[in-house]
Short mmCIF file of C-alpha atoms in Angstrom, two decimals:
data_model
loop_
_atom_site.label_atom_id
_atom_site.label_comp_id
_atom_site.label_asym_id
_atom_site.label_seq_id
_atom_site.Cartn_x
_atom_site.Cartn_y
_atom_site.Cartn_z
CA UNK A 1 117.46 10.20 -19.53
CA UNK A 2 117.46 7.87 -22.40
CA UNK A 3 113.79 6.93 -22.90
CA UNK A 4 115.24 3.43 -23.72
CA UNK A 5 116.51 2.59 -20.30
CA UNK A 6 116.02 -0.28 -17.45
CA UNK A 7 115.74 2.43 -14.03
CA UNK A 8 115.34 -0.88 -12.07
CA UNK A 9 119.33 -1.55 -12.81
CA UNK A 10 120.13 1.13 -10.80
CA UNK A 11 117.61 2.28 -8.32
CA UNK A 12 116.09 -0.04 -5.55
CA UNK A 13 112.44 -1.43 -7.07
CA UNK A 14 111.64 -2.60 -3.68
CA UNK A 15 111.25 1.08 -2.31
CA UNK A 16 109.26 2.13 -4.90
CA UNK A 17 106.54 -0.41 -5.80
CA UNK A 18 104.69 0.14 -8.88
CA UNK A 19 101.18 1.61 -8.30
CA UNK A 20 98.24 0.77 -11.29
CA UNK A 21 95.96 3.56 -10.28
CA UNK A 22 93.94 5.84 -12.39
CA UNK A 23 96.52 8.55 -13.04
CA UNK A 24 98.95 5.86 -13.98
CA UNK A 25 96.00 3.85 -16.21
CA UNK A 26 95.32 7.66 -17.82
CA UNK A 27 99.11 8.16 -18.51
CA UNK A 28 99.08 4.90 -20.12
CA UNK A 29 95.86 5.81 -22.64
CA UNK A 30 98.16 8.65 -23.60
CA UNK A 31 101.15 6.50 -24.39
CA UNK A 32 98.83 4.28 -26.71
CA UNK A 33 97.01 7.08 -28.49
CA UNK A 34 100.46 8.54 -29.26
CA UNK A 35 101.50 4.98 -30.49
CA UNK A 36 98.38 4.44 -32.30
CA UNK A 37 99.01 7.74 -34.10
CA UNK A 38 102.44 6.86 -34.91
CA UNK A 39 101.77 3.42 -36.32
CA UNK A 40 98.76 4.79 -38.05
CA UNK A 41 101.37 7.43 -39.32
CA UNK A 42 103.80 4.35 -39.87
CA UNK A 43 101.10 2.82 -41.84
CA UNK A 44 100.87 5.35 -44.76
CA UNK A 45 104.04 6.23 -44.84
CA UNK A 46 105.37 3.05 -45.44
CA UNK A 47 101.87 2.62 -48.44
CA UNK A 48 103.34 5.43 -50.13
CA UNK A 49 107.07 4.22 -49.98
CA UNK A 50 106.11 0.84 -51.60
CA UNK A 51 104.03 2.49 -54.11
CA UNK A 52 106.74 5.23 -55.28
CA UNK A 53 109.84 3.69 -54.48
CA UNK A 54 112.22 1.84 -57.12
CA UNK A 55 111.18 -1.93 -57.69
CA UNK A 56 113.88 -3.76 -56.42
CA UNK A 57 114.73 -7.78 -56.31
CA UNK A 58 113.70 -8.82 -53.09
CA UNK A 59 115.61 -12.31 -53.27
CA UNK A 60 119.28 -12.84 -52.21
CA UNK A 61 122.14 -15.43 -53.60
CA UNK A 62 121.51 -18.74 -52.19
CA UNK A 63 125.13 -18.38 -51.01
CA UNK A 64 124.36 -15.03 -49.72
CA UNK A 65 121.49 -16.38 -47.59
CA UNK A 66 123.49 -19.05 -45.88
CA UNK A 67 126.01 -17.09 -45.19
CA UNK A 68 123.56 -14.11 -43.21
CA UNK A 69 121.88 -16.91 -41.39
CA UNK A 70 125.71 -18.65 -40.36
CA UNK A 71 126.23 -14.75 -38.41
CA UNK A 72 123.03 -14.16 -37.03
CA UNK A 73 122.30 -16.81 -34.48
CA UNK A 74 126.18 -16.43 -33.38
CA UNK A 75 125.40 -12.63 -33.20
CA UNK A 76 121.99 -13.53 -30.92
CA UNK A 77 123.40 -16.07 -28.93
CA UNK A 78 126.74 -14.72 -28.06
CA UNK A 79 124.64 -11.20 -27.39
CA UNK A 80 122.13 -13.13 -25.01
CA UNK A 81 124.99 -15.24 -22.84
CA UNK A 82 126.69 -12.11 -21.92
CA UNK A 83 123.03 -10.82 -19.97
CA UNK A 84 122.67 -14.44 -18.61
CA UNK A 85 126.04 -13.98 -17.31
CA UNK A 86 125.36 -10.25 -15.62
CA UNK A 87 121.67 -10.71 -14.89
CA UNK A 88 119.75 -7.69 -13.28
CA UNK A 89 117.39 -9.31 -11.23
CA UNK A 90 118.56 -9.82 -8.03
CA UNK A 91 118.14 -13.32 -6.67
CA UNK A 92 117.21 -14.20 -3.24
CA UNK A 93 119.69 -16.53 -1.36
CA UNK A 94 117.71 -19.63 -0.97
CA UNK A 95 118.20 -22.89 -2.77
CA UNK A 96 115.86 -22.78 -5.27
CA UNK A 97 117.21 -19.19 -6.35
CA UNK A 98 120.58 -21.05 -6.62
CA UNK A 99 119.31 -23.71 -8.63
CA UNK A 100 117.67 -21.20 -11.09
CA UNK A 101 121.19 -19.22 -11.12
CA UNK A 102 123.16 -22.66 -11.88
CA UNK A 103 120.89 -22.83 -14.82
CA UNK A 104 121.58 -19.43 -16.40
CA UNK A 105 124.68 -19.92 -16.26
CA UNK A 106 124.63 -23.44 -18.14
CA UNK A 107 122.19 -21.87 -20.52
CA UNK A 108 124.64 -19.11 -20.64
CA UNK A 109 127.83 -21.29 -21.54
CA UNK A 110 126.04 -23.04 -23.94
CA UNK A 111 125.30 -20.22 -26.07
CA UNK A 112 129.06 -19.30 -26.55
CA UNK A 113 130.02 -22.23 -27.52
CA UNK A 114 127.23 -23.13 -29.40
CA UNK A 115 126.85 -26.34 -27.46
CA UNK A 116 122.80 -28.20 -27.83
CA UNK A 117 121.74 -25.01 -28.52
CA UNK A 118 118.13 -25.93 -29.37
CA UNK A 119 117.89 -27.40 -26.13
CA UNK A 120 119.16 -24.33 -24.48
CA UNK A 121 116.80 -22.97 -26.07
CA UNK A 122 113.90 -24.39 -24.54
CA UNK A 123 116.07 -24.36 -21.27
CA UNK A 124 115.03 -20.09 -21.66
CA UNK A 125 111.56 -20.91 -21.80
CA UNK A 126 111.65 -22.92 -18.68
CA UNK A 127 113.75 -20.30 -16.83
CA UNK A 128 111.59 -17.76 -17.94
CA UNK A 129 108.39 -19.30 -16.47
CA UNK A 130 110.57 -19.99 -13.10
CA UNK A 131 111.45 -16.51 -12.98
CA UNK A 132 107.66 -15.37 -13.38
CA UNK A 133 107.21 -17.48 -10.03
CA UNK A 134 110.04 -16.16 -8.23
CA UNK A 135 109.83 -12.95 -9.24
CA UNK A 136 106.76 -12.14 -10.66
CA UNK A 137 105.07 -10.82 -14.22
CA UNK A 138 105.77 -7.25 -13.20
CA UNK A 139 109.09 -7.79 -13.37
CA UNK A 140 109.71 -10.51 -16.07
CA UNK A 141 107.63 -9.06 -18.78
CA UNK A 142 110.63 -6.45 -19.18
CA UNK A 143 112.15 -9.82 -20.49
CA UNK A 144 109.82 -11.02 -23.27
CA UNK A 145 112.98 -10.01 -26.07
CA UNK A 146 114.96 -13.20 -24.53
CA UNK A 147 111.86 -15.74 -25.60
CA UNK A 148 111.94 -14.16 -28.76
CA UNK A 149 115.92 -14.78 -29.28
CA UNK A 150 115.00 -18.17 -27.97
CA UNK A 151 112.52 -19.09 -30.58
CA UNK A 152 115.15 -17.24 -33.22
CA UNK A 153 117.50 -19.67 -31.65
CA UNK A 154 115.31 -23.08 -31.40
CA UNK A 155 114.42 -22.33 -35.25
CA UNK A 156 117.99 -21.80 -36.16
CA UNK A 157 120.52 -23.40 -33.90
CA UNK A 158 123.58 -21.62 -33.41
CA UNK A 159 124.70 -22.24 -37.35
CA UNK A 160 128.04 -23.44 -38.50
CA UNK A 161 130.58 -21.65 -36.27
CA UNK A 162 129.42 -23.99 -33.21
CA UNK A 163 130.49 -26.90 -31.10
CA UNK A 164 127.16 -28.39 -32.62
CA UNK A 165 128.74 -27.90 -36.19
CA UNK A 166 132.00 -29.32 -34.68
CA UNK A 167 130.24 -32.85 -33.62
CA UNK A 168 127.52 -32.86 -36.71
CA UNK A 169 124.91 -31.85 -34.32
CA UNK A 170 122.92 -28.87 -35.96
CA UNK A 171 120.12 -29.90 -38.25
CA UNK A 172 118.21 -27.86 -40.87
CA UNK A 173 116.24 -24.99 -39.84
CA UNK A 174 112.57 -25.89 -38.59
CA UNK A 175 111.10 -25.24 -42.30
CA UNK A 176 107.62 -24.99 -40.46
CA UNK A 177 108.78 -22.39 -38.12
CA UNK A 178 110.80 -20.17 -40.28
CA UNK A 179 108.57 -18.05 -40.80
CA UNK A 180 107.69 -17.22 -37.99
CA UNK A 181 111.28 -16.79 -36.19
CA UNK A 182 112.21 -12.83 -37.20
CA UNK A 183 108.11 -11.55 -36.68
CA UNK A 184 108.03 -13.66 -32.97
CA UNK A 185 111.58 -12.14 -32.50
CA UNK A 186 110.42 -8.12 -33.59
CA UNK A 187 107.20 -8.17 -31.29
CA UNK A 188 108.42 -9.66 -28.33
CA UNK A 189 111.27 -7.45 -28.11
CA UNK A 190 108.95 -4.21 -29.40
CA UNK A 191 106.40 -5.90 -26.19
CA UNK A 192 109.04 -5.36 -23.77
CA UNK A 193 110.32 -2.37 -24.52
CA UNK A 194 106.58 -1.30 -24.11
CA UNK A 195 106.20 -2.68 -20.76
CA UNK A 196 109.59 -1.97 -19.55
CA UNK A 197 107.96 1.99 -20.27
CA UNK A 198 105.02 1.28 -18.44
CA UNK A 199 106.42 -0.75 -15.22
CA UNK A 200 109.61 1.53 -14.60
CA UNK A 201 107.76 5.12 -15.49
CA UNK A 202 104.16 5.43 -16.99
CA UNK A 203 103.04 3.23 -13.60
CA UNK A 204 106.20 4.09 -11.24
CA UNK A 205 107.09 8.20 -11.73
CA UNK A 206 108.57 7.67 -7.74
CA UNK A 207 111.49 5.00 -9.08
CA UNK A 208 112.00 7.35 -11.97
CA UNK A 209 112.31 10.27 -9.83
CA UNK A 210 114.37 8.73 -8.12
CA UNK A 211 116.67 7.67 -10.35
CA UNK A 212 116.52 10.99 -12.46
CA UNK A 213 117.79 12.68 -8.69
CA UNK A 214 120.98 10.41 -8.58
CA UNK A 215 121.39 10.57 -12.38
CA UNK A 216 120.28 13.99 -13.66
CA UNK A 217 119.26 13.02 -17.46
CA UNK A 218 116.65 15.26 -17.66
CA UNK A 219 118.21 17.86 -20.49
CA UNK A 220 114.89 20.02 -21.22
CA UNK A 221 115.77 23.38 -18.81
CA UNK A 222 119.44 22.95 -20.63
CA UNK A 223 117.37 23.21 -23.60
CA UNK A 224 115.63 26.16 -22.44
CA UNK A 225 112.61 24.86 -21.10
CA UNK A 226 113.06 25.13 -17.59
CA UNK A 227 109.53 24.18 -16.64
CA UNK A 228 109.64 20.75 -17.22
CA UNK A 229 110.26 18.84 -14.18
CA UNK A 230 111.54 15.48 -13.64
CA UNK A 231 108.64 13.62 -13.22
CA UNK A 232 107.08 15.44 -16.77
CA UNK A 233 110.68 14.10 -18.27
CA UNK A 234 109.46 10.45 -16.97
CA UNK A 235 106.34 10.81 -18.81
CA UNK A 236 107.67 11.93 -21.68
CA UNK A 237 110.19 8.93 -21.89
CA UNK A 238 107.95 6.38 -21.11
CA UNK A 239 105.48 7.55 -23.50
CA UNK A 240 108.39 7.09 -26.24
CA UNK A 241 109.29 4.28 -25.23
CA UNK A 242 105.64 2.55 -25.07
CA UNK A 243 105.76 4.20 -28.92
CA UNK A 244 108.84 2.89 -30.11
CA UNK A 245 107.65 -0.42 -29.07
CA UNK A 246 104.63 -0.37 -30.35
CA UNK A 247 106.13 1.00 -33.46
CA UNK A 248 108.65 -2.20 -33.54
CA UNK A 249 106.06 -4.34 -32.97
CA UNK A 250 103.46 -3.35 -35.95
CA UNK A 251 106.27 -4.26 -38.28
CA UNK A 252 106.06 -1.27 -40.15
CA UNK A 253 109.21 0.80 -41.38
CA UNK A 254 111.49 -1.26 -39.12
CA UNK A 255 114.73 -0.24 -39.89
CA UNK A 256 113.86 3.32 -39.95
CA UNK A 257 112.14 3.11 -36.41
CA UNK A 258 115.60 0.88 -34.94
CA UNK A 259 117.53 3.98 -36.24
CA UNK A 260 115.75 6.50 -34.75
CA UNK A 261 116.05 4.83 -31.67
CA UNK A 262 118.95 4.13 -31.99
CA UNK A 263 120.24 7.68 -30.45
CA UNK A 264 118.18 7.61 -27.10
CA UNK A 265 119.12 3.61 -26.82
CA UNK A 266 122.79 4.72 -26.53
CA UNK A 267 122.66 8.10 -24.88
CA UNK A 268 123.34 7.07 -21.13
CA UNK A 269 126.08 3.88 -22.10
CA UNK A 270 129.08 7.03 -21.38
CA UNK A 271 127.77 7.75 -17.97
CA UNK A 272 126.03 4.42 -16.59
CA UNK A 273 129.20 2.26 -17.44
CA UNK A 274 129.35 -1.72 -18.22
CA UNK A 275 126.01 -2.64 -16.47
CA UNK A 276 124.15 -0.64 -19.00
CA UNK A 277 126.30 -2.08 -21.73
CA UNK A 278 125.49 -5.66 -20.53
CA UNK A 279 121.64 -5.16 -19.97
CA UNK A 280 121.15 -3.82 -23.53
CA UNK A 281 123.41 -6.37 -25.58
CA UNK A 282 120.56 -8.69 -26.30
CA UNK A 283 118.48 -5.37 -27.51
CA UNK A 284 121.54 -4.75 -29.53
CA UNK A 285 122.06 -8.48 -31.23
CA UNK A 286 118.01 -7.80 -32.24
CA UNK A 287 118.94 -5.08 -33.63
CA UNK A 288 121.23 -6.36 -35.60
CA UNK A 289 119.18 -8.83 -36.87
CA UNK A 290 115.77 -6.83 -37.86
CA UNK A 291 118.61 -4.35 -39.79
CA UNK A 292 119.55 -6.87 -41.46
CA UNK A 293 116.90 -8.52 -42.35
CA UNK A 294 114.17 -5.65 -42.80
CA UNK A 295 110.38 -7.01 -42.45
CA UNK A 296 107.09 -7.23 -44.99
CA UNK A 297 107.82 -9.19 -47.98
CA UNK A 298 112.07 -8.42 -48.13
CA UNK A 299 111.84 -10.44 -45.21
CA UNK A 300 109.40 -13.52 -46.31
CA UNK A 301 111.59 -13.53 -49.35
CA UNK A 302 114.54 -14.34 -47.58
CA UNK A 303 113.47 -16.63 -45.46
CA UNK A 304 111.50 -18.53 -47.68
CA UNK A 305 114.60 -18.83 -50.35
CA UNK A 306 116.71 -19.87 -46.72
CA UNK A 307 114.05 -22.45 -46.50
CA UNK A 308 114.56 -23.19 -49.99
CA UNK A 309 118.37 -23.56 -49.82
CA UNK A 310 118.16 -26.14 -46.37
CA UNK A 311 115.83 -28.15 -48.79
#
């Protein structure tokens, strides 16, 4: 089983309710002293690359810098509509739950086309606290990447291959806020793909049992190590996957930590089909973007000459 994987796409949550009890609160001081290792790890690793590595400009073309920054938000946006389009939260068939549909899918349609994108937006935000009502934190938290695309997005607009470019509508990035869009953006998607480890296996092992039994991902006795079981797999993967989002979070060695997980992230797309594909395109799109961009001072470099260049 990929440790990088939503279990609640394709196993019923409601017959296996997460349980916070002292194994599971035990399990998850394991999964954070791992992290903490790592990131200490992370820490002096990347000290010793910075002191020995090859100076290098860390400043970019103006041109250059326009140019990333026209792709990126089309690259987030587009990435993000395609989720709000094939959500994976079931909604209940009253009213309300319609209303809140209608709105994704507005939301949705206005990031293809790049249509008042700012105010879509802040149209995420307010979805985002509906869902929390409707369907509680448990489940929403798994969801704190699409605020950070949303604050990438409010900072940004959708850039100059929009129907906001088309009627003059786009304005200069928020200079005040630029520096703040890719580090919002990197630990809000490294928080949920922390608490999507927790919620679906560190505090649920039944669910991922369960889903392990109609999906048999669990490769260690092919590997020759026969005694561990499913639910030791589960552990295992949600301890990696509180660590690689810890990991993403601390900003440290970023592009080496998106290409290590880069392997597990993709491992189940052959079997699970589209629905996997769909769930993990807004993971992807931030992906993209934290590649591109890096983090530490390559980062503040380009943003601040992007602020630069809008001035």
């Amino acid at each position: 089983m990929s440790p990088l994987l939503h279990v609640k796409w394709f196993v019923d949550p409601a017959r296996y309710p997460a349980r916070l009890d002292a194994e599971a609160l035990a399990r998850t001081a394991l999964a954070l002293g791992v992290a903490a290792a790592a990131v200490a790890a992370a820490a002096v690793l990347d000290r010793l690359w910075q002191r020995y590595r090859r100076p290098v400009a860390v400043t970019l073309p103006v041109a250059a810098v326009e140019r990333l920054f026209a792709w990126l938000p089309l690259i987030l946006g587009a990435h993000l509509a395609v989720q709000l389009f094939a959500p994976n939260l079931l909604m209940p068939r009253t009213f309300w739950a319609g209303v809140l549909a209608l709105g994704e899918i507005v939301v949705a349609l206005s990031l293809v086309y790049g249509a008042l994108t700012r105010l879509a937006a802040l149209a995420i935000g307010g979805l985002f606290v509906a869902g929390l009502v409707v369907f509680g934190p448990l489940d929403l938290l798994d969801h704190l990447h699409l605020l950070g695309i949303a604050f990438f997005l409010f900072v940004f607009g959708r850039g100059p291959y929009s129907l906001d470019a088309v009627f003059g509508l786009p304005r200069p990035p928020l200079e005040r806020l630029v520096l703040w869009s890719v580090p919002v953006l990197r630990v809000l998607t490294g928080a949920a793909i922390a608490w999507t480890g927790c919620t679906e296996k560190l505090w649920n092992l039944p669910l991922a049992e369960a889903f392990l039994r109609a999906h048999p991902f669990n490769f260690m006795p092919a590997l020759g190590f026969p005694g561990v079981s499913d639910r030791d797999f589960a552990v295992a993967a949600g301890v990696v996957e509180v660590t690689v989002g810890v990991l993403l979070a601390s900003g440290l060695l970023t592009r080496l930590v998106i290409l290590v997980a880069w392997l597990p992230f993709n491992l189940t797309l052959p079997f699970l089909g589209w629905g996997e594909l769909a769930g993990h395109l807004p993971i992807y799109g931030v992906m993209a973007v934290l590649l591109s961009l890096g983090s530490g001072r390559a980062v503040r470099a380009v943003l601040r000459e992007l602020v630069r260049a809008a001035a």
